[in-house]
């Protein structure tokens, strides 16, 4: 059964493999997405290490001169997706979007390096990637933390990956919709519109894209010019974890300067994470930098914080918090608290479960010694696959498969979990 599930997951990766990069799924997402690629590389690494490195290499081949790594690389034109290169207007030889995504590549590179069977290949590939990933991390602190608080802000919901989270609702009110060029969404022709963000949210997504395009995608200007500046604990936890992992990789490869700088960024950010702790919610919360307020929203962003080496007491509290969430759903971990009025079981990031987030939470809890909860989350991942196949995301009450199907990173997480944990599938 376990081997059968692994083989089916590998078939999903092969189906979505475009040679040097992988699409998240056919139809809905026909290009290379940043964090999808880095996490998918973890799956490839279990059966084709060279292909895993290529996935990350291709992503970094499109890094901008300032260090930013874009969230979409439009390798081949496809009008089945909106917004395409004409809307972004970044004018690159191979077009890209102009915003970024959770920087999970540092974590992935270290994990693939540590486990590599082909050590010579891993050292060669990791050595070449090291300064590029480091430049991206430095870019974040230089451009998204202009006041040096230790934590970075996202300036578009798409940067978080959690596009329509309840976390952004209040801040999104400040993003206007006037002046948005008329457009036709394409996502709703590939996936059930009831599982996707609303038209109103899409108008605001596009307003921000137009705003940044007018500023020529100059990252020295975008943060301050954006009416949407959110410090997301989940996003920052991924950045912190990648800095910590890059420091370890740099040590292993004899690059002490990168190691020291990465550790310094991580240490400052870990200390600053305390400012995001909410006693009321019993978890971390987003901070709305533009309004100067903590966002009163119990989402998975504050739980994903455990992916970073936060204090043990906080990890224990988060494990307890997940235990509480389990009382109101059948599968862990819902992307929003099911007891709140905003919870929407099947609508993207307002309730459904995402395996990649489960994996990162479980990994962080395991490192913090919360192994029972870590195992339980991994088991739920496999229960979801059995119920709903390799979907993009799942309902936390009835395990309905939602969004795109034959989804690359979902399959990659299954390969990863089954190869690294003793869980009966
Ligand atoms: C989408 O198109 O749904 C993506 O999340 C944006 O990156």
Short mmCIF file of C-alpha atoms and ligand atoms in Angstrom, two decimals:
data_model
loop_
_atom_site.label_atom_id
_atom_site.label_comp_id
_atom_site.label_asym_id
_atom_site.label_seq_id
_atom_site.Cartn_x
_atom_site.Cartn_y
_atom_site.Cartn_z
CA UNK A 1 0.00 0.00 0.00
CA UNK A 2 2.76 2.43 0.98
CA UNK A 3 4.77 1.60 -2.14
CA UNK A 4 1.65 1.89 -4.28
CA UNK A 5 0.93 5.35 -2.92
CA UNK A 6 4.54 6.41 -3.57
CA UNK A 7 4.32 5.14 -7.16
CA UNK A 8 1.10 7.04 -7.76
CA UNK A 9 2.67 10.19 -6.32
CA UNK A 10 5.73 9.77 -8.56
CA UNK A 11 3.41 9.49 -11.57
CA UNK A 12 1.92 12.90 -10.66
CA UNK A 13 5.39 14.45 -10.57
CA UNK A 14 6.31 12.89 -13.91
CA UNK A 15 3.07 14.08 -15.49
CA UNK A 16 3.71 17.68 -14.42
CA UNK A 17 7.43 17.60 -15.21
CA UNK A 18 8.33 19.94 -18.08
CA UNK A 19 11.99 18.84 -18.19
CA UNK A 20 13.72 21.58 -16.20
CA UNK A 21 10.79 22.73 -14.10
CA UNK A 22 7.48 21.33 -12.90
CA UNK A 23 4.05 22.93 -13.24
CA UNK A 24 1.91 22.76 -10.07
CA UNK A 25 -0.91 21.16 -12.07
CA UNK A 26 -2.07 21.05 -15.67
CA UNK A 27 -4.52 23.78 -16.77
CA UNK A 28 -4.93 25.91 -13.64
CA UNK A 29 -1.21 26.67 -13.14
CA UNK A 30 0.72 26.19 -16.42
CA UNK A 31 4.06 27.81 -15.39
CA UNK A 32 6.74 27.45 -12.71
CA UNK A 33 5.75 28.68 -9.25
CA UNK A 34 8.43 29.53 -6.73
CA UNK A 35 7.58 27.69 -3.50
CA UNK A 36 5.83 24.91 -5.40
CA UNK A 37 9.13 24.16 -7.12
CA UNK A 38 11.27 24.18 -4.00
CA UNK A 39 8.90 21.86 -2.16
CA UNK A 40 8.42 19.62 -5.18
CA UNK A 41 12.19 19.17 -5.34
CA UNK A 42 11.94 17.38 -1.98
CA UNK A 43 9.78 14.74 -3.65
CA UNK A 44 12.03 14.35 -6.69
CA UNK A 45 15.06 13.95 -4.42
CA UNK A 46 13.81 10.54 -3.27
CA UNK A 47 14.05 9.03 -6.75
CA UNK A 48 16.06 11.43 -8.95
CA UNK A 49 18.50 13.70 -7.12
CA UNK A 50 19.78 15.39 -10.25
CA UNK A 51 16.22 16.32 -11.25
CA UNK A 52 15.59 17.76 -7.77
CA UNK A 53 18.59 20.08 -8.06
CA UNK A 54 17.54 21.12 -11.57
CA UNK A 55 14.15 22.25 -10.25
CA UNK A 56 15.76 24.72 -7.84
CA UNK A 57 18.46 25.73 -10.33
CA UNK A 58 15.83 26.67 -12.92
CA UNK A 59 14.06 28.83 -10.37
CA UNK A 60 17.25 30.69 -9.48
CA UNK A 61 18.20 31.13 -13.13
CA UNK A 62 15.40 33.73 -13.13
CA UNK A 63 16.45 35.58 -9.98
CA UNK A 64 16.39 39.35 -10.44
CA UNK A 65 19.59 41.41 -10.23
CA UNK A 66 18.50 42.86 -6.88
CA UNK A 67 18.22 39.33 -5.39
CA UNK A 68 14.44 38.88 -5.61
CA UNK A 69 13.20 35.50 -6.81
CA UNK A 70 9.85 35.93 -8.58
CA UNK A 71 6.77 33.95 -7.70
CA UNK A 72 5.98 32.86 -11.30
CA UNK A 73 8.33 32.14 -14.21
CA UNK A 74 6.37 32.21 -17.48
CA UNK A 75 8.54 29.72 -19.37
CA UNK A 76 6.01 29.16 -22.16
CA UNK A 77 3.11 31.40 -23.00
CA UNK A 78 -0.31 30.00 -22.10
CA UNK A 79 -3.44 32.12 -22.24
CA UNK A 80 -5.24 29.68 -19.96
CA UNK A 81 -3.88 31.68 -16.99
CA UNK A 82 -4.62 35.18 -15.77
CA UNK A 83 -2.73 37.43 -15.04
CA UNK A 84 -0.10 36.63 -17.67
CA UNK A 85 3.12 38.48 -18.61
CA UNK A 86 1.26 41.32 -20.36
CA UNK A 87 -0.38 42.29 -17.07
CA UNK A 88 2.80 42.02 -15.00
CA UNK A 89 4.89 43.98 -17.50
CA UNK A 90 8.25 43.09 -15.98
CA UNK A 91 9.83 42.98 -19.45
CA UNK A 92 12.34 40.21 -18.93
CA UNK A 93 13.64 37.87 -21.63
CA UNK A 94 11.78 35.02 -20.00
CA UNK A 95 8.88 36.92 -18.40
CA UNK A 96 8.28 36.63 -14.67
CA UNK A 97 5.85 38.09 -12.17
CA UNK A 98 7.16 41.03 -10.11
CA UNK A 99 6.46 39.80 -6.58
CA UNK A 100 7.96 36.95 -4.58
CA UNK A 101 6.74 33.93 -2.54
CA UNK A 102 7.63 32.14 0.72
CA UNK A 103 11.41 31.53 0.61
CA UNK A 104 11.42 27.83 1.24
CA UNK A 105 14.37 27.08 -1.11
CA UNK A 106 17.02 27.40 1.63
CA UNK A 107 15.26 24.77 3.71
CA UNK A 108 14.78 22.48 0.69
CA UNK A 109 18.40 22.81 -0.45
CA UNK A 110 19.76 21.85 2.94
CA UNK A 111 17.42 18.90 3.30
CA UNK A 112 18.25 17.56 -0.15
CA UNK A 113 21.98 18.10 0.48
CA UNK A 114 21.92 16.36 3.88
CA UNK A 115 20.19 13.28 2.52
CA UNK A 116 21.98 13.09 -0.81
CA UNK A 117 23.34 9.74 -1.92
CA UNK A 118 25.41 11.49 -4.60
CA UNK A 119 27.47 13.68 -2.29
CA UNK A 120 29.71 15.09 -5.03
CA UNK A 121 26.74 16.26 -7.09
CA UNK A 122 25.05 17.69 -4.00
CA UNK A 123 28.15 19.66 -2.99
CA UNK A 124 28.54 21.07 -6.50
CA UNK A 125 24.89 22.06 -6.80
CA UNK A 126 24.56 23.42 -3.27
CA UNK A 127 27.76 25.45 -3.59
CA UNK A 128 26.41 27.17 -6.70
CA UNK A 129 23.01 27.84 -5.12
CA UNK A 130 24.31 29.05 -1.75
CA UNK A 131 25.15 32.70 -2.68
CA UNK A 132 21.96 33.01 -4.73
CA UNK A 133 19.69 31.88 -1.93
CA UNK A 134 21.62 34.07 0.49
CA UNK A 135 21.17 37.09 -1.79
CA UNK A 136 17.42 36.45 -1.79
CA UNK A 137 17.33 36.33 2.02
CA UNK A 138 19.31 39.57 2.22
CA UNK A 139 16.96 41.11 -0.34
CA UNK A 140 14.04 40.42 1.97
CA UNK A 141 15.51 42.23 4.94
CA UNK A 142 16.76 45.15 2.83
CA UNK A 143 13.52 45.67 0.91
CA UNK A 144 10.73 44.35 3.09
CA UNK A 145 12.00 45.50 6.48
CA UNK A 146 13.13 49.05 5.74
CA UNK A 147 13.02 50.06 9.41
CA UNK A 148 15.09 47.07 10.55
CA UNK A 149 12.48 45.49 12.84
CA UNK A 150 13.83 42.00 12.15
CA UNK A 151 10.64 40.84 10.37
CA UNK A 152 9.64 41.26 6.74
CA UNK A 153 6.30 42.31 5.26
CA UNK A 154 4.48 40.94 2.26
CA UNK A 155 3.02 43.59 -0.03
CA UNK A 156 0.58 41.40 -1.97
CA UNK A 157 -1.52 38.46 -0.67
CA UNK A 158 -0.11 36.28 -3.48
CA UNK A 159 3.33 36.63 -1.87
CA UNK A 160 2.16 34.70 1.18
CA UNK A 161 0.78 31.90 -0.97
CA UNK A 162 -2.34 32.15 1.24
CA UNK A 163 -4.12 34.33 -1.32
CA UNK A 164 -7.55 34.82 0.26
CA UNK A 165 -6.78 34.26 3.96
CA UNK A 166 -9.10 35.95 6.44
CA UNK A 167 -5.89 37.57 7.74
CA UNK A 168 -5.92 40.06 4.87
CA UNK A 169 -9.61 41.05 4.97
CA UNK A 170 -9.26 44.26 7.00
CA UNK A 171 -6.07 45.42 5.28
CA UNK A 172 -7.57 44.62 1.89
CA UNK A 173 -10.31 47.18 2.57
CA UNK A 174 -7.61 49.81 2.05
CA UNK A 175 -6.78 48.50 -1.42
CA UNK A 176 -9.01 50.31 -3.91
CA UNK A 177 -10.65 48.81 -6.98
CA UNK A 178 -11.04 51.96 -9.08
CA UNK A 179 -8.92 52.16 -12.20
CA UNK A 180 -8.53 48.39 -12.51
CA UNK A 181 -8.38 47.44 -16.20
CA UNK A 182 -11.23 45.07 -17.12
CA UNK A 183 -10.12 41.43 -17.09
CA UNK A 184 -11.39 37.89 -17.43
CA UNK A 185 -10.41 35.39 -14.77
CA UNK A 186 -9.20 32.06 -16.07
CA UNK A 187 -8.84 30.17 -12.76
CA UNK A 188 -12.60 29.75 -12.44
CA UNK A 189 -12.77 27.87 -15.74
CA UNK A 190 -10.33 25.24 -14.38
CA UNK A 191 -11.55 24.98 -10.78
CA UNK A 192 -14.86 25.32 -8.96
CA UNK A 193 -15.43 29.09 -8.44
CA UNK A 194 -16.84 28.33 -4.97
CA UNK A 195 -13.39 27.00 -3.99
CA UNK A 196 -11.49 30.06 -5.27
CA UNK A 197 -11.06 33.71 -4.18
CA UNK A 198 -13.93 36.08 -5.00
CA UNK A 199 -14.10 38.56 -7.93
CA UNK A 200 -13.86 41.41 -5.45
CA UNK A 201 -10.57 40.01 -4.13
CA UNK A 202 -9.28 39.54 -7.69
CA UNK A 203 -9.91 43.23 -8.46
CA UNK A 204 -7.76 44.16 -5.49
CA UNK A 205 -5.05 41.69 -6.43
CA UNK A 206 -4.88 43.34 -9.84
CA UNK A 207 -5.02 46.87 -8.45
CA UNK A 208 -1.82 46.11 -6.52
CA UNK A 209 -0.14 44.62 -9.60
CA UNK A 210 -1.00 47.75 -11.60
CA UNK A 211 0.28 49.98 -8.78
CA UNK A 212 3.64 48.21 -8.64
CA UNK A 213 3.96 48.14 -12.41
CA UNK A 214 3.60 51.93 -12.54
CA UNK A 215 6.58 52.05 -10.14
CA UNK A 216 8.58 49.98 -12.66
CA UNK A 217 8.83 47.11 -10.18
CA UNK A 218 11.49 49.09 -8.31
CA UNK A 219 11.75 47.23 -5.02
CA UNK A 220 13.29 50.25 -3.33
CA UNK A 221 9.85 51.90 -3.69
CA UNK A 222 7.26 49.13 -3.53
CA UNK A 223 7.11 48.43 0.21
CA UNK A 224 6.43 52.01 1.26
CA UNK A 225 4.07 52.62 -1.66
CA UNK A 226 1.88 49.61 -0.90
CA UNK A 227 -1.33 50.11 1.11
CA UNK A 228 -1.00 46.41 1.94
CA UNK A 229 1.96 45.62 4.23
CA UNK A 230 1.47 42.57 6.42
CA UNK A 231 3.98 40.83 8.65
CA UNK A 232 2.86 37.21 8.43
CA UNK A 233 4.25 34.88 11.12
CA UNK A 234 4.10 31.87 8.77
CA UNK A 235 5.97 33.65 6.02
CA UNK A 236 8.59 34.95 8.44
CA UNK A 237 8.96 31.49 9.97
CA UNK A 238 9.79 30.08 6.54
CA UNK A 239 12.37 32.82 6.01
CA UNK A 240 13.88 32.22 9.44
CA UNK A 241 14.03 28.47 8.92
CA UNK A 242 15.67 28.93 5.53
CA UNK A 243 18.27 31.30 7.03
CA UNK A 244 19.04 28.77 9.79
CA UNK A 245 19.30 25.96 7.24
CA UNK A 246 21.41 28.03 4.88
CA UNK A 247 23.78 28.78 7.77
CA UNK A 248 24.19 25.02 8.34
CA UNK A 249 24.72 24.43 4.64
CA UNK A 250 27.28 27.23 4.49
CA UNK A 251 29.13 25.69 7.44
CA UNK A 252 29.19 22.32 5.70
CA UNK A 253 30.53 23.92 2.51
CA UNK A 254 33.14 26.09 4.26
CA UNK A 255 31.47 29.47 3.70
CA UNK A 256 31.73 31.12 7.16
CA UNK A 257 30.65 34.61 6.07
CA UNK A 258 27.34 33.40 4.64
CA UNK A 259 26.88 31.21 7.72
CA UNK A 260 27.42 34.11 10.15
CA UNK A 261 25.23 36.54 8.21
CA UNK A 262 22.43 33.98 7.91
CA UNK A 263 22.55 33.26 11.63
CA UNK A 264 22.45 36.96 12.47
CA UNK A 265 19.32 37.49 10.32
CA UNK A 266 17.64 34.45 11.86
CA UNK A 267 18.49 35.36 15.47
CA UNK A 268 17.13 38.88 15.12
CA UNK A 269 13.95 37.60 13.46
CA UNK A 270 13.37 34.88 16.08
CA UNK A 271 13.55 37.50 18.83
CA UNK A 272 11.17 39.78 16.90
CA UNK A 273 8.64 36.95 16.41
CA UNK A 274 7.67 37.42 20.06
CA UNK A 275 5.95 40.70 19.05
CA UNK A 276 3.51 38.60 16.98
CA UNK A 277 2.42 36.32 19.83
CA UNK A 278 -1.27 36.76 20.73
CA UNK A 279 -2.30 35.57 24.21
CA UNK A 280 -5.90 36.02 23.15
CA UNK A 281 -5.62 33.62 20.20
CA UNK A 282 -3.10 31.27 21.86
CA UNK A 283 -0.97 31.44 18.72
CA UNK A 284 0.96 33.91 16.63
CA UNK A 285 -0.94 36.53 14.61
CA UNK A 286 -0.25 38.77 11.63
CA UNK A 287 0.78 42.37 12.16
CA UNK A 288 -0.70 45.00 9.88
CA UNK A 289 2.29 47.30 9.43
CA UNK A 290 0.31 50.00 7.62
CA UNK A 291 -2.21 50.41 10.47
CA UNK A 292 0.13 49.38 13.30
CA UNK A 293 -2.19 46.69 14.69
CA UNK A 294 -2.05 42.96 15.40
CA UNK A 295 -4.64 41.18 13.22
CA UNK A 296 -7.24 39.35 15.31
CA UNK A 297 -7.50 36.32 13.01
CA UNK A 298 -6.86 32.69 14.05
CA UNK A 299 -5.41 31.39 10.81
CA UNK A 300 -2.83 28.79 9.97
CA UNK A 301 -0.23 31.55 9.44
CA UNK A 302 0.19 31.77 13.21
CA UNK A 303 0.50 28.00 13.52
CA UNK A 304 3.00 27.62 10.70
CA UNK A 305 5.28 29.78 12.87
CA UNK A 306 6.38 26.55 14.46
CA UNK A 307 8.42 25.77 11.32
CA UNK A 308 11.01 28.19 12.75
CA UNK A 309 13.03 27.34 15.87
CA UNK A 310 10.73 29.34 18.16
CA UNK A 311 10.95 28.90 21.96
CA UNK A 312 9.87 25.41 23.14
CA UNK A 313 7.06 26.86 25.26
CA UNK A 314 5.56 28.48 22.16
CA UNK A 315 5.77 25.23 20.20
CA UNK A 316 3.99 23.44 23.05
CA UNK A 317 1.27 26.11 23.07
CA UNK A 318 0.82 25.72 19.31
CA UNK A 319 0.50 21.96 19.69
CA UNK A 320 -2.23 22.58 22.29
CA UNK A 321 -3.89 25.02 19.94
CA UNK A 322 -4.00 22.40 17.16
CA UNK A 323 -5.54 19.98 19.68
CA UNK A 324 -8.30 22.54 20.22
CA UNK A 325 -8.81 22.96 16.46
CA UNK A 326 -9.18 19.18 16.18
CA UNK A 327 -12.35 19.40 18.29
CA UNK A 328 -14.14 21.20 15.44
CA UNK A 329 -12.91 19.29 12.37
CA UNK A 330 -12.13 15.73 11.30
CA UNK A 331 -8.78 16.34 9.64
CA UNK A 332 -5.83 18.52 10.60
CA UNK A 333 -4.80 21.29 10.09
CA UNK A 334 -7.56 23.64 8.82
CA UNK A 335 -6.28 26.89 7.34
CA UNK A 336 -8.73 28.83 9.48
CA UNK A 337 -10.36 28.17 12.84
CA UNK A 338 -13.62 26.27 12.09
CA UNK A 339 -15.40 27.88 15.05
CA UNK A 340 -15.19 31.40 13.60
CA UNK A 341 -17.86 32.94 11.33
CA UNK A 342 -15.28 33.57 8.57
CA UNK A 343 -14.42 29.86 8.25
CA UNK A 344 -15.32 28.54 4.79
CA UNK A 345 -14.57 24.81 4.58
CA UNK A 346 -13.90 24.61 0.83
CA UNK A 347 -12.74 28.09 -0.16
CA UNK A 348 -9.00 28.03 -0.73
CA UNK A 349 -7.21 29.45 2.34
CA UNK A 350 -10.31 30.25 4.43
CA UNK A 351 -10.66 26.74 5.85
CA UNK A 352 -9.22 23.95 3.65
CA UNK A 353 -6.15 21.88 4.48
CA UNK A 354 -2.96 22.14 2.43
CA UNK A 355 -0.47 19.28 2.66
CA UNK A 356 2.61 21.46 2.24
CA UNK A 357 1.64 23.54 5.27
CA UNK A 358 0.85 20.38 7.22
CA UNK A 359 4.31 19.08 6.36
CA UNK A 360 6.07 22.22 7.55
CA UNK A 361 4.05 22.39 10.79
CA UNK A 362 4.67 18.72 11.46
CA UNK A 363 8.39 19.12 10.79
CA UNK A 364 8.64 22.05 13.20
CA UNK A 365 6.68 20.25 15.92
CA UNK A 366 8.88 17.18 15.55
CA UNK A 367 12.01 19.30 15.97
CA UNK A 368 10.45 20.86 19.09
CA UNK A 369 9.77 17.41 20.59
CA UNK A 370 6.00 17.49 19.95
CA UNK A 371 6.15 14.13 18.22
CA UNK A 372 2.62 12.90 19.00
CA UNK A 373 1.04 15.89 17.29
CA UNK A 374 3.60 15.79 14.49
CA UNK A 375 2.74 12.12 13.77
CA UNK A 376 -0.97 12.82 13.97
CA UNK A 377 -0.69 15.54 11.31
CA UNK A 378 1.30 13.22 9.04
CA UNK A 379 -1.30 10.49 9.48
CA UNK A 380 -4.05 12.94 8.56
CA UNK A 381 -2.13 13.84 5.39
CA UNK A 382 -2.31 10.20 4.29
CA UNK A 383 -5.98 9.87 5.31
CA UNK A 384 -6.71 12.85 3.06
CA UNK A 385 -4.89 11.27 0.11
CA UNK A 386 -6.85 8.05 0.56
CA UNK A 387 -10.13 9.96 0.65
CA UNK A 388 -9.48 12.61 -1.99
CA UNK A 389 -6.45 11.69 -4.13
CA UNK A 390 -3.64 14.15 -4.89
CA UNK A 391 -5.71 17.33 -4.74
CA UNK A 392 -4.57 20.91 -4.36
CA UNK A 393 -6.35 21.20 -0.98
CA UNK A 394 -9.04 19.43 1.05
CA UNK A 395 -12.07 20.21 3.19
CA UNK A 396 -11.22 19.66 6.87
CA UNK A 397 -14.62 18.25 7.76
CA UNK A 398 -15.33 15.77 4.94
CA UNK A 399 -11.99 15.58 3.08
CA UNK A 400 -13.45 16.81 -0.21
CA UNK A 401 -10.72 17.25 -2.85
CA UNK A 402 -10.67 20.90 -3.96
CA UNK A 403 -8.95 23.12 -6.55
CA UNK A 404 -6.66 21.48 -9.11
CA UNK A 405 -6.12 17.73 -9.22
CA UNK A 406 -2.95 15.64 -9.78
CA UNK A 407 -1.16 18.35 -7.84
CA UNK A 408 2.63 18.32 -7.81
CA UNK A 409 3.46 19.53 -4.33
CA UNK A 410 0.77 17.40 -2.70
CA UNK A 411 2.33 14.35 -4.37
CA UNK A 412 5.83 15.50 -3.40
CA UNK A 413 4.79 15.75 0.26
CA UNK A 414 3.42 12.21 0.18
CA UNK A 415 6.71 10.88 -1.22
CA UNK A 416 8.59 12.84 1.41
CA UNK A 417 6.42 11.80 4.36
CA UNK A 418 6.30 8.11 3.42
CA UNK A 419 10.06 7.93 2.86
CA UNK A 420 10.95 9.62 6.12
CA UNK A 421 8.34 8.42 8.62
CA UNK A 422 6.96 5.07 9.72
CA UNK A 423 3.32 5.60 8.92
CA UNK A 424 1.12 2.90 7.51
CA UNK A 425 -0.51 4.21 4.31
C1 LIG B 1 -3.14 32.00 -8.41
O1 LIG B 1 -3.12 32.38 -9.56
O2 LIG B 1 -4.10 31.44 -7.86
C2 LIG B 1 -1.93 32.10 -7.62
O3 LIG B 1 -2.10 31.75 -6.30
C3 LIG B 1 -1.24 33.42 -7.73
O4 LIG B 1 0.06 33.10 -7.62
#
